[in-house]
């Protein structure tokens, strides 16, 4: 597996503890929702970076008041057809104001990276031999968007508006 | 009609390039069929019984003559010289080769057309009233809002992997010609007590193996809030629609499981967060889109009045055509003309490349270079001068497109069936042919009056059999094709699902069963009431007895 974060190939600095019986003593960890609920105090006392893994049937409203504790939230795609996490990502970014790393994990296809980026993911766990090249292809596939979403890109409607303003200004 | 600006064009061009890369990867073996399937499906490319099928979006049924000529070109160069218009107002090519698809898409992009989201579990091509902007019973032109919605759902990143496909239809008229009650979302324009136009929002309608008439989730929605409301519905569906069973994944199942009141509560809870946000449609944008749908340069004419009736022509066929295929226009001196794609010589909805070119020429000459596709698989010229009707009729007749049967028994909706489709259990086209043969006589056809027959070759109901006045469903019974009948279905403003008559009929018996049903109707008919009214009055009993004999 390879991790692309903010357009760069990086090393994953979080230890995936989601399946472990015991939490590691030190270092950044990624924990499950159950672990977070059960070991919340212990995890906060560690004073290490903290990541949370949410499965596709775990709505982020469960942790909406806690998002500021997490440096990383990973949303799982159990199959590429399961699109729930696209909505979760937008809710985390737009409604719950999560500003940390939002990572797509699981069955993540090249062709989906563009959509994932648009809804607010900024890192991607890819099963690929050329992750960086794949990311660059996917990220550059489109330059026009109609919908206002979490990535804050200007929509076609906004671009049209600005174009018309410019035309008006230059005509004066 | 709407024209692409630089932004719309850029998006479609980028999509063509993207798909070209994907096809190359498939052809050189980097992608196997499993990996390629979801990609091609997002682009309207199906693998059918004999070949790939390419489904091209015709947004809300509006086509220019230039676009139709491009479709003719594709039919000739990349297919077998014909195309098939569908109940989604789209066009399908049934014999396309994978290696030709990128070139076909590039040819489409040149005329502002594409196949984005014409299949897959995403928001599909939006449909509407084929008389939009021209009907005298209309509140406002629905195409403006269709286009705004079309842009919103095109490559919408949140809703590309829904539990199942999602279809939206819009009507601006109280007389529903767009079947909005059998869509995942149906929008019906209403004026509120303050005189402002807005939309009634209907949700959870659909056909397939569990048909439902949609339920009203909101009586009146301001037009500016249309997109935020749609987004709230889609988000609730995306999060809570079933993903464990493909047959229970449509929104109608969720709506019925929760009940409309609970579903509404969840949608409104979501909507509260977003309803005054960046999805509100600015008036500047509504006006910008509206300008594209400005009426053409009509001449100042008077209605022809009584002399329009037959236009001095004693020809029975012409008079029949005037009665069934020509509809009222809101502008004096003009008429709406339906082109029937249900002649005796063709599968319903098919048009050859030569006919496409000829129709494009006629559209240029008689109807400001535009035409429409309706959900009953016919074409429409919406701006024809009344004084030119007779001349146009002659030309359409020589093309085989003036069969005077719109709304009548032989104007059948018919899916491609087992002749083409990998999902079908039975053939539909030969059944339609046999019914057409039986009811060929003009006088008889018109004596029967308004009666819709819809035929599907399997339970997926692409032929809308649930909402046909007479519905015919092809099933496979121990390797033999059988046809089940339903009566009393309708997709108009008083939509209803048909009732099963009883056991099915063989392929040889099906057309005879239709005749029995029609004859029974003629027996019970009072005061010239149409079939649907008669059925709703007398119920199933007399039809059952005629079909199966007394108990």
Coordinates of C-alpha atoms in Angstrom, one line a residue, chain B residues 204-467:
Chain B
X204 CA -40.3 7.3 -4.2
X205 CA -42.1 6.6 -7.3
X206 CA -40.8 3.9 -9.6
X207 CA -41.5 0.8 -11.7
X208 CA -39.4 -2.3 -11.9
X209 CA -40.3 -5.3 -9.9
X210 CA -41.8 -3.4 -7.0
X211 CA -43.8 -0.5 -8.6
X212 CA -44.9 2.5 -6.5
X213 CA -46.6 5.7 -7.2
X214 CA -44.5 8.5 -5.6
X215 CA -45.6 10.3 -2.5
X216 CA -45.7 14.0 -2.0
X217 CA -42.9 15.0 0.4
X218 CA -43.5 18.8 0.0
X219 CA -46.5 20.6 -1.4
X220 CA -44.7 23.7 -2.5
X221 CA -41.0 24.5 -2.7
X222 CA -39.6 27.9 -3.8
X223 CA -37.7 27.5 -7.0
X224 CA -34.5 29.1 -5.5
X225 CA -34.3 26.3 -3.0
X226 CA -34.7 23.5 -5.5
X227 CA -31.1 22.3 -5.4
X228 CA -30.7 22.3 -1.7
X229 CA -33.8 20.3 -1.3
X230 CA -32.7 17.8 -3.9
X231 CA -29.4 17.5 -2.2
X232 CA -31.0 16.8 1.2
X233 CA -33.1 14.0 -0.4
X234 CA -30.1 12.5 -2.2
X235 CA -28.0 12.7 1.0
X236 CA -30.5 10.8 3.1
X237 CA -30.9 8.2 0.3
X238 CA -27.1 7.9 -0.1
X239 CA -26.7 7.3 3.6
X240 CA -29.7 5.1 4.4
X241 CA -30.7 3.4 1.1
X242 CA -30.2 -0.3 1.2
X243 CA -26.9 -1.6 -0.3
X244 CA -27.2 -5.2 0.6
X245 CA -29.8 -6.2 -2.0
X246 CA -29.9 -4.7 -5.5
X247 CA -33.6 -5.3 -5.8
X248 CA -34.3 -3.3 -2.6
X249 CA -31.9 -0.5 -3.2
X250 CA -34.1 2.1 -5.0
X251 CA -35.3 5.1 -2.9
X252 CA -38.9 3.8 -3.2
X253 CA -38.0 1.0 -0.8
X254 CA -36.5 3.4 1.7
X255 CA -39.5 5.7 1.5
X256 CA -41.9 2.9 2.1
X257 CA -39.8 1.3 4.8
X258 CA -39.6 4.5 6.8
X259 CA -43.0 5.8 5.8
X260 CA -43.3 9.2 4.1
X261 CA -43.6 11.1 7.3
X262 CA -40.4 9.8 8.8
X263 CA -38.6 10.1 5.5
X264 CA -39.8 13.7 5.3
X265 CA -38.5 14.4 8.9
X266 CA -35.1 13.1 8.0
X267 CA -34.9 15.1 4.8
X268 CA -36.0 18.3 6.5
X269 CA -33.5 17.8 9.4
X270 CA -30.8 17.6 6.7
X271 CA -32.3 20.4 4.7
X272 CA -32.3 22.8 7.7
X273 CA -28.5 22.8 7.6
X274 CA -28.1 23.6 3.9
X275 CA -31.3 25.4 2.7
X276 CA -29.9 28.9 2.9
X277 CA -26.4 28.0 1.8
X278 CA -24.4 28.1 -1.4
X279 CA -26.9 25.9 -3.3
X280 CA -29.5 28.6 -3.4
X281 CA -30.0 29.4 -7.1
X282 CA -29.2 33.1 -7.7
X283 CA -31.7 35.0 -9.8
X284 CA -28.9 35.9 -12.1
X285 CA -28.4 32.2 -12.9
X286 CA -32.1 31.6 -13.4
X287 CA -32.2 34.5 -15.8
X288 CA -29.1 33.4 -17.6
X289 CA -30.6 30.0 -18.3
X290 CA -34.0 31.4 -19.0
X291 CA -32.6 33.4 -21.9
X292 CA -31.6 30.3 -23.7
X293 CA -35.2 29.2 -23.8
X294 CA -36.6 32.5 -25.2
X295 CA -39.3 31.8 -27.8
X296 CA -38.2 31.7 -31.4
X297 CA -39.0 34.5 -33.8
X298 CA -42.7 33.6 -34.3
X299 CA -44.6 35.4 -37.1
X300 CA -47.7 37.3 -36.1
X301 CA -50.4 34.9 -37.3
X302 CA -54.0 34.1 -36.6
X303 CA -55.3 30.7 -35.7
X304 CA -56.8 29.1 -38.8
X305 CA -60.0 28.4 -36.9
X306 CA -62.6 26.0 -38.3
X307 CA -60.8 25.7 -41.6
X308 CA -57.9 24.1 -39.7
X309 CA -60.0 21.1 -39.4
X310 CA -58.9 19.1 -42.3
X311 CA -57.5 22.2 -44.1
X312 CA -59.9 21.6 -46.9
X313 CA -58.5 18.1 -47.4
X314 CA -60.9 15.3 -47.7
X315 CA -58.3 12.7 -47.2
X316 CA -59.3 10.5 -44.3
X317 CA -55.7 9.8 -43.3
X318 CA -54.8 13.4 -43.2
X319 CA -57.8 14.2 -41.0
X320 CA -57.0 11.4 -38.7
X321 CA -53.4 12.6 -38.5
X322 CA -54.7 16.1 -37.6
X323 CA -56.8 14.7 -34.8
X324 CA -54.2 12.4 -33.2
X325 CA -50.8 13.7 -34.1
X326 CA -51.3 17.5 -34.0
X327 CA -51.6 19.3 -30.7
X328 CA -52.5 22.8 -29.6
X329 CA -49.8 25.5 -29.4
X330 CA -49.9 28.4 -27.1
X331 CA -49.0 30.9 -29.9
X332 CA -51.7 31.7 -32.5
X333 CA -51.2 30.3 -35.9
X334 CA -48.8 27.6 -34.7
X335 CA -49.2 23.9 -33.9
X336 CA -47.3 21.1 -32.3
X337 CA -46.7 18.0 -34.5
X338 CA -45.9 14.5 -33.2
X339 CA -43.9 12.3 -35.5
X340 CA -44.9 8.7 -34.9
X341 CA -42.0 6.2 -34.6
X342 CA -44.6 3.4 -34.4
X343 CA -45.2 2.6 -38.0
X344 CA -45.9 -0.9 -39.2
X345 CA -42.4 -1.2 -40.7
X346 CA -40.2 -0.7 -37.6
X347 CA -39.6 -1.7 -34.0
X348 CA -41.1 1.1 -31.8
X349 CA -38.7 4.0 -31.3
X350 CA -36.3 3.1 -34.1
X351 CA -35.2 5.6 -36.7
X352 CA -32.7 5.1 -39.5
X353 CA -29.8 7.4 -40.2
X354 CA -31.4 8.5 -43.5
X355 CA -34.6 9.3 -41.6
X356 CA -32.6 11.2 -39.0
X357 CA -31.1 13.4 -41.7
X358 CA -34.4 14.0 -43.4
X359 CA -36.1 14.8 -40.0
X360 CA -33.3 17.3 -39.3
X361 CA -34.0 19.0 -42.7
X362 CA -37.7 19.2 -41.9
X363 CA -37.0 20.6 -38.5
X364 CA -34.9 23.3 -40.1
X365 CA -37.6 24.1 -42.6
X366 CA -40.7 23.8 -40.5
X367 CA -39.8 24.2 -36.8
X368 CA -36.9 26.5 -36.1
X369 CA -34.3 23.7 -36.3
X370 CA -35.3 22.0 -33.1
X371 CA -37.2 18.9 -32.1
X372 CA -38.1 16.9 -29.0
X373 CA -38.1 13.3 -28.0
X374 CA -41.0 12.2 -25.8
X375 CA -41.1 9.4 -23.2
X376 CA -43.4 7.4 -25.4
X377 CA -40.6 7.1 -27.9
X378 CA -41.8 9.5 -30.5
X379 CA -40.4 12.8 -31.9
X380 CA -42.1 16.2 -31.8
X381 CA -41.8 19.4 -33.9
X382 CA -43.0 22.0 -31.4
X383 CA -43.3 25.1 -33.6
X384 CA -45.0 24.4 -36.9
X385 CA -47.1 27.0 -38.7
X386 CA -50.7 25.8 -39.1
X387 CA -50.6 26.9 -42.7
X388 CA -47.8 24.5 -43.4
X389 CA -49.3 21.4 -41.7
X390 CA -50.5 19.8 -44.9
X391 CA -47.3 20.2 -46.7
X392 CA -45.3 18.8 -43.7
X393 CA -47.8 15.9 -43.4
X394 CA -47.0 14.9 -47.0
X395 CA -43.3 14.9 -46.3
X396 CA -43.6 13.0 -43.1
X397 CA -45.8 10.5 -44.8
X398 CA -43.2 9.8 -47.5
X399 CA -40.7 9.2 -44.6
X400 CA -43.1 6.8 -42.9
X401 CA -43.4 9.1 -39.9
X402 CA -47.0 10.2 -40.2
X403 CA -48.8 7.2 -38.9
X404 CA -51.9 8.8 -37.3
X405 CA -51.7 6.8 -34.1
X406 CA -50.4 9.1 -31.3
X407 CA -52.1 8.1 -28.0
X408 CA -53.8 5.2 -29.7
X409 CA -53.5 1.4 -29.5
X410 CA -50.6 1.1 -31.9
X411 CA -48.5 3.9 -30.3
X412 CA -47.0 1.4 -27.9
X413 CA -44.1 1.9 -25.6
X414 CA -41.8 -1.1 -26.1
X415 CA -38.5 -2.1 -24.6
X416 CA -35.8 -3.8 -26.8
X417 CA -36.6 -7.1 -25.1
X418 CA -34.9 -10.4 -25.8
X419 CA -34.0 -9.3 -29.3
X420 CA -31.2 -7.2 -27.8
X421 CA -31.2 -7.0 -24.0
X422 CA -29.2 -9.2 -21.8
X423 CA -31.7 -8.8 -18.9
X424 CA -34.8 -9.7 -20.8
X425 CA -36.8 -12.9 -20.3
X426 CA -39.0 -12.5 -23.4
X427 CA -39.2 -10.7 -26.7
X428 CA -41.2 -7.5 -26.9
X429 CA -40.8 -6.2 -30.4
X430 CA -42.6 -9.2 -32.1
X431 CA -45.5 -8.7 -29.8
X432 CA -45.7 -5.0 -30.7
X433 CA -45.6 -6.0 -34.4
X434 CA -48.5 -8.5 -34.0
X435 CA -50.6 -5.9 -32.2
X436 CA -49.8 -3.4 -34.9
X437 CA -51.0 -5.8 -37.6
X438 CA -54.2 -6.5 -35.8
X439 CA -55.2 -2.8 -35.4
X440 CA -54.0 -1.5 -38.7
X441 CA -57.3 -0.2 -39.9
X442 CA -57.4 3.6 -39.4
X443 CA -61.2 3.9 -38.7
X444 CA -61.0 1.2 -36.1
X445 CA -57.9 2.7 -34.4
X446 CA -59.6 6.0 -34.1
X447 CA -62.9 4.5 -33.0
X448 CA -61.1 2.9 -30.1
X449 CA -59.7 6.3 -29.1
X450 CA -57.1 7.0 -26.4
X451 CA -55.5 3.9 -25.1
X452 CA -51.9 3.2 -24.2
X453 CA -50.3 -0.2 -24.4
X454 CA -46.9 -0.6 -22.7
X455 CA -44.7 -3.7 -23.2
X456 CA -41.7 -4.8 -21.1
X457 CA -39.7 -7.9 -21.8
X458 CA -38.9 -8.5 -18.1
X459 CA -39.8 -7.3 -14.6
X460 CA -37.4 -4.4 -14.8
X461 CA -40.2 -2.6 -16.6
X462 CA -38.2 -0.5 -19.0
X463 CA -41.3 -0.6 -21.2
X464 CA -43.4 1.0 -18.4
X465 CA -46.0 -1.9 -18.4
X466 CA -47.2 -1.0 -14.9
X467 CA -48.5 2.3 -16.1

